Amino acid sequence: MQHKIKRIGVLTSGGDSPGMNAAIRAVVRTALYHQIEVFGIRRGYQGMIDNDIFQMDSRSVANIIQRGGTILKTARCKEFMEPAGRKKAYYHLKEHGIEGLVIIGGDGSFRGACALQAEHGIPCIGLAGTIDKDISGTDFTIGFDTAVNTAVEAIDKIRDTMDAHDRIFIIEVMGRDAGYIALHSGIATGAENILIPERKTDINNIIQSLQEKERRKKMVNLIVVAEGDDFGGATEVQKKLEENLPKAEIRVCILGHIQRGGAPSCMDRVIASRMGYHAVESLMEGRYNVFVGIQNNKMNYIPLEAAVKNKGKISDEWLQIVRILAS
Ligand code: F6P
């Protein structure tokens, strides 16, 4: 007979994303419903190393579903990348009698979970929480929808002033390794060019089309660039365009961390709640060392080691849509 898990730990790790609180709430309340005790671990793996671990109850997660950030706080922990750090973390988990972990974060956090499991046998389950949506095997990650809507709202505003002045605007959105925020927000705001890490940027082609526009005296142009684009981000693009289009007025706006904050969208709250619920159910069923994703509106359990970056997987159809609709 399978051993019934009695105590679990929950943590958020890596870059925060809107909806992480909704996920924590779902994990805590589902576990308590099944008479499983829950311990919160502050600042991700760092809190595990520092023994910053506390018991949670239903009230600990009251009134947080609508809040951005994470009540557990988060960190990118270098010490946990070393076996010695993981050993320290494991002893603290043992001290608290924690028999399973729910890790809300991105692929880096999942890699940490794999190592902890392999070295110390702690069952881990991941919830895909990152604004970048750069994890394969899930159609959504917690926070992406909110981040992309934040970007769209900001770009719409910029478009007003861009249009009023007949300017070229280059807007940089987040996405170190993945272009999903750029692609979605760019399509939704009618951007003429979208530059993403998954495709080599042909800057000369962009220059030619802008020179052609200049000849037609139509100098309004919106370019959305992911921070990890191979050409080097918005400032580099601006420099290159200014060299080749001396008459154009070119402005840059880097949206930055605004994309990580704010109240989670309805969509993010719902997927976080579903994923959090299923994470606990899955641990109880003895299915772990997977992360919970959603594909075709169904829960999908993907081995943690497979949660590698989705880089290069953007289909050409998306870029074709950008080209045709912007013409
Ligand atoms: O992984 C999420 C993310 O927001 C990336 O898009 C971005 O490059 C990075 O985190 C920024 O990290 P930090 O907040 O540590 O500067």
Coordinates of C-alpha atoms and ligand atoms in Angstrom, one line a residue:
M1 CA 0.0 0.0 0.0
Q2 CA 1.2 3.5 -0.8
H3 CA 2.5 5.6 2.1
K4 CA 0.1 8.6 2.7
I5 CA 2.0 11.8 2.5
K6 CA 1.5 13.9 5.7
R7 CA 3.5 17.0 5.2
I8 CA 4.5 19.0 2.2
G9 CA 6.4 22.2 1.6
V10 CA 5.6 24.9 -1.0
L11 CA 7.9 27.5 -2.4
T12 CA 8.1 30.0 -5.2
S13 CA 11.5 30.3 -7.0
G14 CA 13.2 32.3 -9.7
G15 CA 11.5 35.4 -11.2
D16 CA 8.1 36.1 -9.7
S17 CA 5.0 36.0 -11.9
P18 CA 1.5 37.2 -11.4
G19 CA -0.7 34.3 -10.2
M20 CA 1.9 32.7 -8.0
N21 CA -0.2 33.7 -4.9
A22 CA -3.2 32.1 -6.4
A23 CA -1.1 28.9 -6.9
I24 CA 0.1 29.0 -3.3
R25 CA -3.5 29.4 -2.1
A26 CA -4.6 26.4 -4.2
V27 CA -1.8 24.2 -2.9
V28 CA -2.4 25.1 0.7
R29 CA -6.1 24.7 0.7
T30 CA -6.1 21.5 -1.3
A31 CA -3.5 19.9 1.0
L32 CA -5.4 21.0 4.1
Y33 CA -8.6 19.5 2.6
H34 CA -6.8 16.2 2.5
Q35 CA -5.4 16.6 6.0
I36 CA -1.9 17.2 4.7
E37 CA 0.1 19.7 6.7
V38 CA 1.7 22.5 4.6
F39 CA 4.9 24.4 5.3
G40 CA 5.8 27.6 3.4
I41 CA 9.4 28.1 2.5
R42 CA 10.4 31.7 2.1
R43 CA 12.6 33.0 -0.8
G44 CA 12.7 29.8 -2.7
Y45 CA 15.6 27.4 -2.3
Q46 CA 17.4 30.1 -0.2
G47 CA 14.8 29.7 2.5
M48 CA 15.4 26.0 2.5
I49 CA 19.1 26.5 3.1
D50 CA 18.4 29.2 5.7
N51 CA 15.7 27.1 7.4
D52 CA 13.2 29.9 6.8
I53 CA 10.2 27.5 7.0
F54 CA 6.9 28.0 8.7
Q55 CA 3.6 26.2 9.0
M56 CA 0.7 27.5 7.0
D57 CA -3.1 27.3 7.6
S58 CA -6.1 28.2 5.5
R59 CA -6.0 31.8 6.8
S60 CA -2.3 32.2 5.7
V61 CA -3.6 32.4 2.2
A62 CA -6.7 34.5 2.7
N63 CA -7.1 37.5 0.5
I64 CA -4.1 36.8 -1.8
I65 CA -5.7 35.4 -5.0
Q66 CA -5.9 38.9 -6.5
R67 CA -2.3 40.0 -5.5
G68 CA 0.8 40.1 -7.7
G69 CA 4.2 39.1 -6.4
T70 CA 4.4 36.2 -4.0
I71 CA 3.7 36.1 -0.3
L72 CA 6.4 33.5 0.1
K73 CA 8.9 35.8 -1.6
T74 CA 11.4 34.4 -4.2
A75 CA 15.0 34.3 -5.1
R76 CA 17.5 32.9 -7.6
C77 CA 19.7 30.9 -5.3
K78 CA 23.3 30.2 -6.3
E79 CA 24.1 28.1 -3.3
F80 CA 21.5 25.6 -4.2
M81 CA 23.3 24.9 -7.5
E82 CA 26.0 23.2 -5.4
P83 CA 25.6 19.7 -3.8
A84 CA 26.6 21.2 -0.4
G85 CA 23.8 23.7 -0.6
R86 CA 21.2 21.1 -1.5
K87 CA 22.5 18.9 1.4
K88 CA 21.9 21.7 3.9
A89 CA 18.4 22.3 2.4
Y90 CA 17.6 18.6 2.7
Y91 CA 18.4 18.5 6.4
H92 CA 16.1 21.4 7.1
L93 CA 13.3 19.7 5.2
K94 CA 13.9 16.5 7.2
E95 CA 13.9 18.5 10.4
H96 CA 10.4 19.7 9.6
G97 CA 9.3 16.2 8.5
I98 CA 8.5 17.5 5.0
E99 CA 7.9 14.5 2.6
G100 CA 7.2 16.3 -0.6
L101 CA 7.6 19.7 -2.3
V102 CA 5.6 21.8 -4.6
I103 CA 7.9 24.2 -6.5
I104 CA 6.3 27.1 -8.4
G105 CA 8.8 28.5 -10.9
G106 CA 10.5 28.2 -14.2
D107 CA 12.9 25.7 -15.8
G108 CA 15.9 26.7 -13.6
S109 CA 13.8 26.0 -10.5
F110 CA 12.8 22.7 -12.0
R111 CA 16.5 21.8 -12.6
G112 CA 17.1 22.4 -8.9
A113 CA 14.2 20.1 -8.0
C114 CA 15.6 17.3 -10.1
A115 CA 18.9 17.5 -8.4
L116 CA 17.3 17.5 -4.9
Q117 CA 15.2 14.5 -5.8
A118 CA 18.1 12.6 -7.4
E119 CA 20.5 13.2 -4.4
H120 CA 18.1 13.1 -1.5
G121 CA 15.0 11.3 -2.8
I122 CA 12.5 14.1 -1.9
P123 CA 9.4 13.8 -4.2
C124 CA 9.0 17.1 -6.1
I125 CA 6.3 18.5 -8.3
G126 CA 6.6 21.7 -10.3
L127 CA 4.0 24.3 -11.3
A128 CA 5.0 26.3 -14.4
G129 CA 5.2 29.8 -13.1
T130 CA 7.0 32.3 -15.4
I131 CA 6.0 35.3 -17.5
D132 CA 8.2 34.1 -20.3
K133 CA 6.2 31.0 -21.2
D134 CA 9.4 29.3 -22.1
I135 CA 8.6 25.8 -20.8
S136 CA 7.7 23.1 -23.3
G137 CA 4.7 20.8 -22.6
T138 CA 2.3 23.4 -21.5
D139 CA 0.1 25.9 -23.4
F140 CA 0.2 28.3 -20.5
T141 CA 2.5 29.3 -17.7
I142 CA 1.3 31.2 -14.6
G143 CA 1.9 34.9 -15.2
F144 CA 2.3 35.0 -19.0
D145 CA -1.3 36.2 -19.7
T146 CA -1.0 39.1 -17.2
A147 CA 2.4 40.1 -18.4
V148 CA 1.4 40.2 -22.0
N149 CA -1.7 42.2 -21.2
T150 CA 0.4 44.7 -19.2
A151 CA 2.7 45.0 -22.3
V152 CA -0.3 45.5 -24.6
E153 CA -1.8 48.2 -22.4
A154 CA 1.5 50.1 -22.3
I155 CA 2.2 49.7 -26.1
D156 CA -1.3 51.0 -26.9
K157 CA -0.5 54.1 -25.0
I158 CA 2.8 54.5 -26.7
R159 CA 1.1 54.1 -30.1
D160 CA -1.0 57.2 -29.4
T161 CA 2.0 59.5 -29.0
M162 CA 4.0 57.7 -31.7
D163 CA 1.2 58.4 -34.1
A164 CA 0.8 62.0 -33.0
H165 CA 4.5 62.7 -33.8
D166 CA 5.0 60.4 -36.8
R167 CA 7.8 58.6 -35.0
I168 CA 9.4 55.2 -35.0
F169 CA 9.1 53.5 -31.7
I170 CA 11.1 50.5 -30.5
I171 CA 9.6 48.8 -27.5
E172 CA 11.6 46.3 -25.6
V173 CA 9.7 43.6 -23.7
M174 CA 11.0 40.9 -21.4
G175 CA 12.1 37.5 -22.7
R176 CA 15.8 36.6 -22.3
D177 CA 15.5 33.4 -24.2
A178 CA 12.0 33.4 -25.5
G179 CA 10.0 35.7 -27.7
Y180 CA 6.5 34.8 -26.7
I181 CA 5.8 38.1 -24.9
A182 CA 7.1 40.0 -27.9
L183 CA 5.2 37.9 -30.4
H184 CA 1.9 38.1 -28.6
S185 CA 2.0 41.7 -27.5
G186 CA 3.4 42.7 -31.0
I187 CA 0.6 41.0 -32.9
A188 CA -2.0 42.4 -30.5
T189 CA -0.8 46.0 -31.0
G190 CA -0.3 45.8 -34.7
A191 CA 3.5 46.0 -34.6
E192 CA 5.2 46.3 -38.0
N193 CA 8.3 44.3 -36.8
I194 CA 8.7 41.8 -34.0
L195 CA 12.2 40.7 -33.1
I196 CA 12.7 37.6 -31.1
P197 CA 15.6 35.4 -29.9
E198 CA 14.2 32.4 -31.8
R199 CA 14.9 34.0 -35.2
K200 CA 18.0 35.8 -36.5
T201 CA 17.2 39.5 -36.9
D202 CA 17.6 40.8 -40.5
I203 CA 18.2 44.5 -39.6
N204 CA 19.0 45.4 -43.2
N205 CA 15.6 44.3 -44.3
I206 CA 14.0 46.4 -41.6
I207 CA 16.1 49.4 -42.6
Q208 CA 15.1 49.0 -46.3
S209 CA 11.4 48.9 -45.5
L210 CA 11.8 52.0 -43.3
Q211 CA 13.7 53.8 -46.1
E212 CA 10.9 52.9 -48.4
K213 CA 8.4 54.3 -45.9
E214 CA 10.5 57.5 -45.6
R215 CA 10.2 58.0 -49.4
R216 CA 6.4 57.7 -49.0
K217 CA 6.6 60.1 -46.1
K218 CA 5.1 57.5 -43.7
M219 CA 7.4 57.4 -40.8
V220 CA 5.2 55.8 -38.2
N221 CA 6.5 52.4 -37.3
L222 CA 6.2 50.2 -34.2
I223 CA 8.9 47.7 -33.5
V224 CA 8.6 45.2 -30.6
V225 CA 11.8 43.6 -29.6
A226 CA 12.4 40.9 -27.0
E227 CA 15.3 41.7 -24.6
G228 CA 17.1 38.6 -25.7
D229 CA 17.0 39.2 -29.4
D230 CA 20.3 38.4 -31.1
F231 CA 20.7 42.0 -32.4
G232 CA 21.1 43.2 -28.8
G233 CA 17.8 44.8 -27.7
A234 CA 16.1 48.1 -28.3
T235 CA 19.0 50.4 -27.8
E236 CA 21.2 48.6 -30.3
V237 CA 18.4 48.6 -32.8
Q238 CA 17.9 52.3 -32.3
K239 CA 21.6 53.1 -32.9
K240 CA 21.6 51.1 -36.2
L241 CA 18.4 52.7 -37.4
E242 CA 19.6 56.2 -36.6
E243 CA 22.7 55.6 -38.6
N244 CA 20.7 54.7 -41.6
L245 CA 17.7 56.9 -41.2
P246 CA 19.1 60.3 -40.3
K247 CA 15.8 62.2 -40.8
A248 CA 13.7 59.8 -38.7
E249 CA 12.7 60.5 -35.1
I250 CA 13.3 57.3 -33.2
R251 CA 12.4 56.7 -29.6
V252 CA 12.9 53.7 -27.3
C253 CA 10.8 52.4 -24.4
I254 CA 12.0 49.5 -22.3
L255 CA 9.0 48.1 -20.4
G256 CA 11.1 46.1 -17.9
H257 CA 9.8 44.9 -14.6
I258 CA 6.4 46.5 -15.0
Q259 CA 5.6 43.3 -16.8
R260 CA 6.2 41.2 -13.8
G261 CA 3.9 43.0 -11.4
G262 CA 0.2 43.8 -10.9
A263 CA -2.9 41.9 -10.2
P264 CA -3.1 38.6 -12.0
S265 CA -5.6 38.3 -14.9
C266 CA -8.6 36.1 -14.5
M267 CA -6.9 33.5 -16.8
D268 CA -3.8 33.4 -14.6
R269 CA -5.8 33.0 -11.4
V270 CA -7.8 30.2 -12.9
I271 CA -4.8 28.2 -14.3
A272 CA -2.9 28.7 -11.1
S273 CA -5.8 27.4 -9.1
R274 CA -6.2 24.4 -11.4
M275 CA -2.4 23.6 -11.4
G276 CA -2.1 24.0 -7.6
Y277 CA -5.0 21.7 -7.0
H278 CA -3.7 19.0 -9.4
A279 CA -0.1 19.3 -7.9
V280 CA -1.3 18.1 -4.5
E281 CA -3.6 15.5 -6.0
S282 CA -0.7 14.2 -8.1
L283 CA 1.7 14.0 -5.1
M284 CA -1.0 12.1 -3.2
E285 CA -1.3 9.6 -6.1
G286 CA 2.4 9.1 -6.0
R287 CA 3.1 10.9 -9.3
Y288 CA 6.0 13.2 -8.8
N289 CA 9.2 14.5 -10.4
V290 CA 6.9 16.0 -13.0
F291 CA 5.5 19.5 -13.5
V292 CA 1.9 20.3 -14.0
G293 CA 1.1 21.9 -17.3
I294 CA -2.1 22.4 -19.3
Q295 CA -2.4 21.3 -22.9
N296 CA -5.6 21.4 -24.9
N297 CA -7.4 22.3 -21.7
K298 CA -6.3 19.1 -20.0
M299 CA -3.8 18.7 -17.2
N300 CA -0.4 17.4 -18.6
Y301 CA 2.3 15.9 -16.4
I302 CA 5.7 16.3 -17.9
P303 CA 9.0 15.0 -16.4
L304 CA 10.9 17.8 -14.7
E305 CA 14.0 17.0 -16.7
A306 CA 12.1 17.6 -19.9
A307 CA 11.2 21.2 -18.9
V308 CA 13.9 22.6 -21.1
K309 CA 13.6 25.9 -22.8
N310 CA 11.2 26.1 -25.7
K311 CA 13.7 28.0 -27.7
G312 CA 13.3 27.7 -31.5
K313 CA 9.9 26.2 -31.3
I314 CA 7.9 29.3 -32.6
S315 CA 6.2 28.3 -35.8
D316 CA 6.8 30.3 -39.0
E317 CA 3.1 30.7 -39.3
W318 CA 3.2 33.3 -36.5
L319 CA 5.8 35.4 -38.2
Q320 CA 3.9 35.1 -41.5
I321 CA 0.9 36.5 -39.7
V322 CA 3.0 39.5 -38.5
R323 CA 4.3 40.2 -42.0
I324 CA 0.9 40.0 -43.7
L325 CA -1.0 42.0 -41.2
A326 CA 1.6 44.7 -40.9
S327 CA 1.7 45.4 -44.6
Ligands
F6P1 O1 12.4 34.9 -16.3 C1 11.5 35.9 -16.2 C2 12.2 37.2 -16.4 O2 11.3 38.3 -16.2 C3 12.9 37.4 -17.8 O3 12.0 37.7 -18.8 C4 13.9 38.5 -17.5 O4 14.9 38.4 -18.4 C5 14.4 38.1 -16.1 O5 13.3 37.4 -15.5 C6 14.8 39.3 -15.3 O6 15.3 38.8 -14.1 P1 15.6 39.7 -12.9 O7 14.3 40.2 -12.2 O8 16.4 38.8 -12.0 O9 16.4 40.9 -13.4

